[in-house]
Amino acid sequence: MNFKKFLLNNKHILFILYLPIYLFCFGWLEKRDIPCTTIHCIVDDWIPFCELFVIPYVLWFFYVAVVVIYLYFQKEHLEDFYHCVITLILGMSTCLFIYFIFPNAQNMRPEHFTRTNIFTDIVQFIYASDTNTNVLPSIHVYNAIAIHIAFATSHNFRNRKGWRMASRILCILICLSTMFLKQHSFLDVVSGIALYAIFYVLVYRIFPSIGQPRKADTKK
């Protein structure tokens, strides 16, 4: 197939170009050796560590990927895909900007586990591969909510209560997992939710026509 023709028919694939840019910027921020503000509140002390929450925490990666890919191929309703990826890009970029101007971190990770099992092994791997910096707002929480709303409001699933409920439960468990694994403070979760609320209004309410086919295209 002609590459130019492929791009013409699949312009929305260009959003993938954001991923390497995001990963580069996030990696650079993670490597910075500068003083950070510690994020903590009393609610964090009430939440115990529970390694079982590593299951929904890891499922987040598949959740995001599967929904975005599904919406990409739902070409008869591409506005669902545009709403999703634009919301993700706006939120993730804003988080990176906040991390840049307000370096922050948390120090809630347990120094040792009271028991050892496959779940604590996975948590240990996560701790080793992900620093405790750049936590507020939580990208994990922001993206989980963005993916749930994109899925639950998509044309093919907005009227399927069972699927929407399953997505909502997974989204809630993912948000909780960030706190029960001591990856994020309660403040990180609240700020992630608040940030999403802002961009939800912007993308889904103020500019809902993003991604809608133009009248000229519809006539073709």
PDB file of C-alpha atoms in Angstrom:
ATOM      1  CA  MET A   1       0.000   0.000   0.000  1.00  0.00           C
ATOM      2  CA  ASN A   2       1.180   3.519  -0.781  1.00  0.00           C
ATOM      3  CA  PHE A   3       2.494   5.062   2.466  1.00  0.00           C
ATOM      4  CA  LYS A   4       1.103   8.505   1.667  1.00  0.00           C
ATOM      5  CA  LYS A   5      -2.315   7.034   1.004  1.00  0.00           C
ATOM      6  CA  PHE A   6      -2.114   5.029   4.226  1.00  0.00           C
ATOM      7  CA  LEU A   7      -1.385   8.183   6.247  1.00  0.00           C
ATOM      8  CA  LEU A   8      -4.176  10.043   4.485  1.00  0.00           C
ATOM      9  CA  ASN A   9      -6.649   7.342   5.511  1.00  0.00           C
ATOM     10  CA  ASN A  10      -5.163   6.902   8.992  1.00  0.00           C
ATOM     11  CA  LYS A  11      -4.193  10.410  10.074  1.00  0.00           C
ATOM     12  CA  HIS A  12      -5.102   9.589  13.661  1.00  0.00           C
ATOM     13  CA  ILE A  13      -2.158   7.193  13.909  1.00  0.00           C
ATOM     14  CA  LEU A  14       0.126  10.230  14.115  1.00  0.00           C
ATOM     15  CA  PHE A  15      -0.850  10.591  17.772  1.00  0.00           C
ATOM     16  CA  ILE A  16       1.580   7.764  18.446  1.00  0.00           C
ATOM     17  CA  LEU A  17       4.405  10.253  17.834  1.00  0.00           C
ATOM     18  CA  TYR A  18       3.603  11.743  21.242  1.00  0.00           C
ATOM     19  CA  LEU A  19       4.663   8.563  23.059  1.00  0.00           C
ATOM     20  CA  PRO A  20       8.448   8.782  22.476  1.00  0.00           C
ATOM     21  CA  ILE A  21       8.347  12.512  23.297  1.00  0.00           C
ATOM     22  CA  TYR A  22       6.530  11.790  26.553  1.00  0.00           C
ATOM     23  CA  LEU A  23       8.861   8.937  27.500  1.00  0.00           C
ATOM     24  CA  PHE A  24      11.929  11.062  26.834  1.00  0.00           C
ATOM     25  CA  CYS A  25      10.640  13.970  28.936  1.00  0.00           C
ATOM     26  CA  PHE A  26       9.464  11.712  31.753  1.00  0.00           C
ATOM     27  CA  GLY A  27      12.794   9.870  31.776  1.00  0.00           C
ATOM     28  CA  TRP A  28      14.684  13.159  31.933  1.00  0.00           C
ATOM     29  CA  LEU A  29      12.570  14.358  34.847  1.00  0.00           C
ATOM     30  CA  GLU A  30      13.138  11.068  36.665  1.00  0.00           C
ATOM     31  CA  LYS A  31      16.917  11.450  36.381  1.00  0.00           C
ATOM     32  CA  ARG A  32      17.056  14.990  37.751  1.00  0.00           C
ATOM     33  CA  ASP A  33      18.960  15.224  41.011  1.00  0.00           C
ATOM     34  CA  ILE A  34      17.305  18.204  42.650  1.00  0.00           C
ATOM     35  CA  PRO A  35      15.484  18.878  45.945  1.00  0.00           C
ATOM     36  CA  CYS A  36      11.880  17.690  45.918  1.00  0.00           C
ATOM     37  CA  THR A  37       8.875  18.602  48.011  1.00  0.00           C
ATOM     38  CA  THR A  38       7.629  15.577  49.952  1.00  0.00           C
ATOM     39  CA  ILE A  39       3.955  14.838  49.353  1.00  0.00           C
ATOM     40  CA  HIS A  40       2.132  13.405  52.354  1.00  0.00           C
ATOM     41  CA  CYS A  41      -1.091  13.791  54.316  1.00  0.00           C
ATOM     42  CA  ILE A  42      -2.742  12.135  57.299  1.00  0.00           C
ATOM     43  CA  VAL A  43      -4.930   9.938  55.069  1.00  0.00           C
ATOM     44  CA  ASP A  44      -1.779   8.191  53.828  1.00  0.00           C
ATOM     45  CA  ASP A  45      -1.110   6.959  57.376  1.00  0.00           C
ATOM     46  CA  TRP A  46      -4.540   5.327  57.513  1.00  0.00           C
ATOM     47  CA  ILE A  47      -3.938   3.258  54.365  1.00  0.00           C
ATOM     48  CA  PRO A  48      -2.011   0.007  54.933  1.00  0.00           C
ATOM     49  CA  PHE A  49       0.351  -1.532  52.410  1.00  0.00           C
ATOM     50  CA  CYS A  50      -1.302  -4.403  50.538  1.00  0.00           C
ATOM     51  CA  GLU A  51       0.642  -6.179  47.823  1.00  0.00           C
ATOM     52  CA  LEU A  52      -2.514  -7.720  46.274  1.00  0.00           C
ATOM     53  CA  PHE A  53      -3.260  -4.332  44.744  1.00  0.00           C
ATOM     54  CA  VAL A  54      -0.323  -4.885  42.412  1.00  0.00           C
ATOM     55  CA  ILE A  55      -2.788  -6.824  40.218  1.00  0.00           C
ATOM     56  CA  PRO A  56      -4.967  -3.823  39.238  1.00  0.00           C
ATOM     57  CA  TYR A  57      -1.861  -1.607  39.259  1.00  0.00           C
ATOM     58  CA  VAL A  58      -0.235  -3.719  36.536  1.00  0.00           C
ATOM     59  CA  LEU A  59      -3.522  -4.205  34.682  1.00  0.00           C
ATOM     60  CA  TRP A  60      -3.448  -0.439  34.117  1.00  0.00           C
ATOM     61  CA  PHE A  61      -0.891  -0.905  31.311  1.00  0.00           C
ATOM     62  CA  PHE A  62      -3.133  -3.382  29.464  1.00  0.00           C
ATOM     63  CA  TYR A  63      -6.272  -1.350  30.209  1.00  0.00           C
ATOM     64  CA  VAL A  64      -4.846   1.765  28.582  1.00  0.00           C
ATOM     65  CA  ALA A  65      -3.376  -0.051  25.593  1.00  0.00           C
ATOM     66  CA  VAL A  66      -6.437  -2.198  24.829  1.00  0.00           C
ATOM     67  CA  VAL A  67      -8.952   0.673  25.004  1.00  0.00           C
ATOM     68  CA  VAL A  68      -6.828   3.058  22.908  1.00  0.00           C
ATOM     69  CA  ILE A  69      -6.235   0.374  20.246  1.00  0.00           C
ATOM     70  CA  TYR A  70      -9.918  -0.553  20.229  1.00  0.00           C
ATOM     71  CA  LEU A  71     -11.000   3.067  19.780  1.00  0.00           C
ATOM     72  CA  TYR A  72      -8.411   3.485  17.022  1.00  0.00           C
ATOM     73  CA  PHE A  73     -10.023   0.715  14.972  1.00  0.00           C
ATOM     74  CA  GLN A  74     -13.563   1.936  15.717  1.00  0.00           C
ATOM     75  CA  LYS A  75     -13.282   4.080  12.610  1.00  0.00           C
ATOM     76  CA  GLU A  76     -16.972   4.736  12.175  1.00  0.00           C
ATOM     77  CA  HIS A  77     -16.840   6.759  15.421  1.00  0.00           C
ATOM     78  CA  LEU A  78     -13.342   8.227  15.421  1.00  0.00           C
ATOM     79  CA  GLU A  79     -14.444  11.083  17.668  1.00  0.00           C
ATOM     80  CA  ASP A  80     -14.262   8.577  20.541  1.00  0.00           C
ATOM     81  CA  PHE A  81     -10.591   7.977  19.744  1.00  0.00           C
ATOM     82  CA  TYR A  82      -9.830  11.696  19.399  1.00  0.00           C
ATOM     83  CA  HIS A  83     -11.523  12.521  22.696  1.00  0.00           C
ATOM     84  CA  CYS A  84      -9.519   9.797  24.415  1.00  0.00           C
ATOM     85  CA  VAL A  85      -6.040  10.539  23.088  1.00  0.00           C
ATOM     86  CA  ILE A  86      -6.399  14.331  23.261  1.00  0.00           C
ATOM     87  CA  THR A  87      -7.461  14.047  26.900  1.00  0.00           C
ATOM     88  CA  LEU A  88      -4.516  11.735  27.602  1.00  0.00           C
ATOM     89  CA  ILE A  89      -2.022  14.021  25.890  1.00  0.00           C
ATOM     90  CA  LEU A  90      -3.308  17.150  27.615  1.00  0.00           C
ATOM     91  CA  GLY A  91      -3.209  15.530  31.027  1.00  0.00           C
ATOM     92  CA  MET A  92       0.153  13.808  30.681  1.00  0.00           C
ATOM     93  CA  SER A  93       1.756  16.954  29.296  1.00  0.00           C
ATOM     94  CA  THR A  94       0.331  19.030  32.132  1.00  0.00           C
ATOM     95  CA  CYS A  95       1.660  16.532  34.670  1.00  0.00           C
ATOM     96  CA  LEU A  96       5.136  16.736  33.133  1.00  0.00           C
ATOM     97  CA  PHE A  97       4.995  20.529  33.294  1.00  0.00           C
ATOM     98  CA  ILE A  98       3.956  20.410  36.965  1.00  0.00           C
ATOM     99  CA  TYR A  99       6.786  17.984  37.755  1.00  0.00           C
ATOM    100  CA  PHE A 100       9.205  20.374  36.035  1.00  0.00           C
ATOM    101  CA  ILE A 101       8.195  23.514  37.924  1.00  0.00           C
ATOM    102  CA  PHE A 102       7.269  21.729  41.181  1.00  0.00           C
ATOM    103  CA  PRO A 103       9.609  18.757  41.757  1.00  0.00           C
ATOM    104  CA  ASN A 104       7.924  16.420  44.214  1.00  0.00           C
ATOM    105  CA  ALA A 105       8.332  12.970  45.704  1.00  0.00           C
ATOM    106  CA  GLN A 106       6.967  10.625  48.360  1.00  0.00           C
ATOM    107  CA  ASN A 107       8.734   8.510  50.981  1.00  0.00           C
ATOM    108  CA  MET A 108       6.011   6.050  51.974  1.00  0.00           C
ATOM    109  CA  ARG A 109       7.427   2.867  50.469  1.00  0.00           C
ATOM    110  CA  PRO A 110       8.036   0.160  53.092  1.00  0.00           C
ATOM    111  CA  GLU A 111      11.714  -0.534  53.802  1.00  0.00           C
ATOM    112  CA  HIS A 112      10.991  -4.259  53.940  1.00  0.00           C
ATOM    113  CA  PHE A 113       7.999  -6.532  53.413  1.00  0.00           C
ATOM    114  CA  THR A 114       6.508  -8.481  56.322  1.00  0.00           C
ATOM    115  CA  ARG A 115       5.939 -11.418  53.967  1.00  0.00           C
ATOM    116  CA  THR A 116       7.397 -12.552  50.672  1.00  0.00           C
ATOM    117  CA  ASN A 117       5.368 -13.843  47.732  1.00  0.00           C
ATOM    118  CA  ILE A 118       4.990 -13.343  44.005  1.00  0.00           C
ATOM    119  CA  PHE A 119       3.074 -10.115  44.557  1.00  0.00           C
ATOM    120  CA  THR A 120       5.761  -8.546  46.745  1.00  0.00           C
ATOM    121  CA  ASP A 121       8.328  -9.649  44.149  1.00  0.00           C
ATOM    122  CA  ILE A 122       6.427  -7.713  41.491  1.00  0.00           C
ATOM    123  CA  VAL A 123       6.142  -4.697  43.793  1.00  0.00           C
ATOM    124  CA  GLN A 124       9.880  -4.842  44.417  1.00  0.00           C
ATOM    125  CA  PHE A 125      10.455  -4.832  40.660  1.00  0.00           C
ATOM    126  CA  ILE A 126       8.170  -1.801  40.291  1.00  0.00           C
ATOM    127  CA  TYR A 127      10.016   0.027  43.068  1.00  0.00           C
ATOM    128  CA  ALA A 128      13.354  -0.739  41.430  1.00  0.00           C
ATOM    129  CA  SER A 129      12.272   0.444  37.973  1.00  0.00           C
ATOM    130  CA  ASP A 130      10.250   3.494  39.030  1.00  0.00           C
ATOM    131  CA  THR A 131      11.597   6.211  41.300  1.00  0.00           C
ATOM    132  CA  ASN A 132       9.516   7.767  44.074  1.00  0.00           C
ATOM    133  CA  THR A 133       9.646  11.188  42.385  1.00  0.00           C
ATOM    134  CA  ASN A 134       7.140  13.002  40.130  1.00  0.00           C
ATOM    135  CA  VAL A 135       4.047  11.807  41.907  1.00  0.00           C
ATOM    136  CA  LEU A 136       1.649  14.769  42.082  1.00  0.00           C
ATOM    137  CA  PRO A 137      -0.631  14.664  40.143  1.00  0.00           C
ATOM    138  CA  SER A 138      -0.729  10.906  39.569  1.00  0.00           C
ATOM    139  CA  ILE A 139      -0.531  10.038  35.880  1.00  0.00           C
ATOM    140  CA  HIS A 140      -1.592   6.496  36.794  1.00  0.00           C
ATOM    141  CA  VAL A 141      -4.844   7.835  38.247  1.00  0.00           C
ATOM    142  CA  TYR A 142      -5.422  10.451  35.547  1.00  0.00           C
ATOM    143  CA  ASN A 143      -5.018   7.940  32.716  1.00  0.00           C
ATOM    144  CA  ALA A 144      -7.167   5.306  34.410  1.00  0.00           C
ATOM    145  CA  ILE A 145     -10.081   7.732  34.679  1.00  0.00           C
ATOM    146  CA  ALA A 146      -9.523   9.067  31.154  1.00  0.00           C
ATOM    147  CA  ILE A 147      -9.576   5.543  29.746  1.00  0.00           C
ATOM    148  CA  HIS A 148     -12.683   4.565  31.705  1.00  0.00           C
ATOM    149  CA  ILE A 149     -14.641   7.623  30.548  1.00  0.00           C
ATOM    150  CA  ALA A 150     -13.490   7.145  26.947  1.00  0.00           C
ATOM    151  CA  PHE A 151     -14.596   3.501  27.060  1.00  0.00           C
ATOM    152  CA  ALA A 152     -17.869   4.090  28.923  1.00  0.00           C
ATOM    153  CA  THR A 153     -18.932   6.923  26.598  1.00  0.00           C
ATOM    154  CA  SER A 154     -17.860   5.236  23.363  1.00  0.00           C
ATOM    155  CA  HIS A 155     -20.617   4.519  20.855  1.00  0.00           C
ATOM    156  CA  ASN A 156     -20.373   0.752  21.110  1.00  0.00           C
ATOM    157  CA  PHE A 157     -20.312   0.509  24.912  1.00  0.00           C
ATOM    158  CA  ARG A 158     -22.253   3.481  26.254  1.00  0.00           C
ATOM    159  CA  ASN A 159     -25.395   1.332  26.520  1.00  0.00           C
ATOM    160  CA  ARG A 160     -23.716  -1.848  27.790  1.00  0.00           C
ATOM    161  CA  LYS A 161     -24.098  -1.588  31.550  1.00  0.00           C
ATOM    162  CA  GLY A 162     -22.138  -4.745  32.319  1.00  0.00           C
ATOM    163  CA  TRP A 163     -19.028  -3.627  30.442  1.00  0.00           C
ATOM    164  CA  ARG A 164     -19.277  -0.108  31.828  1.00  0.00           C
ATOM    165  CA  MET A 165     -19.557  -1.431  35.377  1.00  0.00           C
ATOM    166  CA  ALA A 166     -16.555  -3.730  34.883  1.00  0.00           C
ATOM    167  CA  SER A 167     -14.538  -0.791  33.569  1.00  0.00           C
ATOM    168  CA  ARG A 168     -15.623   1.408  36.474  1.00  0.00           C
ATOM    169  CA  ILE A 169     -14.613  -1.223  39.032  1.00  0.00           C
ATOM    170  CA  LEU A 170     -11.216  -1.703  37.394  1.00  0.00           C
ATOM    171  CA  CYS A 171     -10.695   2.069  37.266  1.00  0.00           C
ATOM    172  CA  ILE A 172     -11.486   2.414  40.984  1.00  0.00           C
ATOM    173  CA  LEU A 173      -9.210  -0.496  41.892  1.00  0.00           C
ATOM    174  CA  ILE A 174      -6.372   1.031  39.855  1.00  0.00           C
ATOM    175  CA  CYS A 175      -6.750   4.357  41.666  1.00  0.00           C
ATOM    176  CA  LEU A 176      -6.811   2.602  45.036  1.00  0.00           C
ATOM    177  CA  SER A 177      -3.800   0.478  44.091  1.00  0.00           C
ATOM    178  CA  THR A 178      -1.573   3.534  43.802  1.00  0.00           C
ATOM    179  CA  MET A 179      -2.168   4.243  47.496  1.00  0.00           C
ATOM    180  CA  PHE A 180      -2.183   0.672  48.834  1.00  0.00           C
ATOM    181  CA  LEU A 181       1.139  -0.007  47.088  1.00  0.00           C
ATOM    182  CA  LYS A 182       2.529   3.220  48.563  1.00  0.00           C
ATOM    183  CA  GLN A 183       3.287   4.546  45.106  1.00  0.00           C
ATOM    184  CA  HIS A 184       1.198   7.663  45.598  1.00  0.00           C
ATOM    185  CA  SER A 185      -0.204   9.858  48.307  1.00  0.00           C
ATOM    186  CA  PHE A 186      -3.921  10.495  48.693  1.00  0.00           C
ATOM    187  CA  LEU A 187      -3.094  14.033  47.537  1.00  0.00           C
ATOM    188  CA  ASP A 188      -1.662  12.656  44.280  1.00  0.00           C
ATOM    189  CA  VAL A 189      -4.901  10.788  43.635  1.00  0.00           C
ATOM    190  CA  VAL A 190      -7.116  13.799  44.400  1.00  0.00           C
ATOM    191  CA  SER A 191      -5.029  16.087  42.193  1.00  0.00           C
ATOM    192  CA  GLY A 192      -5.124  13.504  39.379  1.00  0.00           C
ATOM    193  CA  ILE A 193      -8.924  13.384  39.604  1.00  0.00           C
ATOM    194  CA  ALA A 194      -9.170  17.191  39.702  1.00  0.00           C
ATOM    195  CA  LEU A 195      -6.897  17.550  36.681  1.00  0.00           C
ATOM    196  CA  TYR A 196      -8.990  15.070  34.726  1.00  0.00           C
ATOM    197  CA  ALA A 197     -12.191  16.926  35.626  1.00  0.00           C
ATOM    198  CA  ILE A 198     -10.753  20.094  34.067  1.00  0.00           C
ATOM    199  CA  PHE A 199      -9.814  18.444  30.794  1.00  0.00           C
ATOM    200  CA  TYR A 200     -13.028  16.403  30.696  1.00  0.00           C
ATOM    201  CA  VAL A 201     -15.027  19.624  30.666  1.00  0.00           C
ATOM    202  CA  LEU A 202     -12.711  21.099  28.036  1.00  0.00           C
ATOM    203  CA  VAL A 203     -12.690  18.128  25.641  1.00  0.00           C
ATOM    204  CA  TYR A 204     -16.079  16.491  26.200  1.00  0.00           C
ATOM    205  CA  ARG A 205     -18.218  19.538  27.035  1.00  0.00           C
ATOM    206  CA  ILE A 206     -16.733  22.727  25.612  1.00  0.00           C
ATOM    207  CA  PHE A 207     -15.234  21.217  22.439  1.00  0.00           C
ATOM    208  CA  PRO A 208     -17.204  17.968  21.931  1.00  0.00           C
ATOM    209  CA  SER A 209     -17.007  18.301  18.135  1.00  0.00           C
ATOM    210  CA  ILE A 210     -13.303  17.335  18.161  1.00  0.00           C
ATOM    211  CA  GLY A 211     -12.905  14.375  15.841  1.00  0.00           C
ATOM    212  CA  GLN A 212     -16.371  14.680  14.336  1.00  0.00           C
ATOM    213  CA  PRO A 213     -16.361  14.129  10.557  1.00  0.00           C
ATOM    214  CA  ARG A 214     -16.757  17.321   8.588  1.00  0.00           C
ATOM    215  CA  LYS A 215     -19.880  17.755   6.480  1.00  0.00           C
ATOM    216  CA  ALA A 216     -17.753  17.751   3.340  1.00  0.00           C
ATOM    217  CA  ASP A 217     -16.282  14.393   4.319  1.00  0.00           C
ATOM    218  CA  THR A 218     -19.722  12.974   5.126  1.00  0.00           C
ATOM    219  CA  LYS A 219     -21.011  13.746   1.624  1.00  0.00           C
ATOM    220  CA  LYS A 220     -18.211  11.798  -0.036  1.00  0.00           C
TER     221      LYS A 220
END
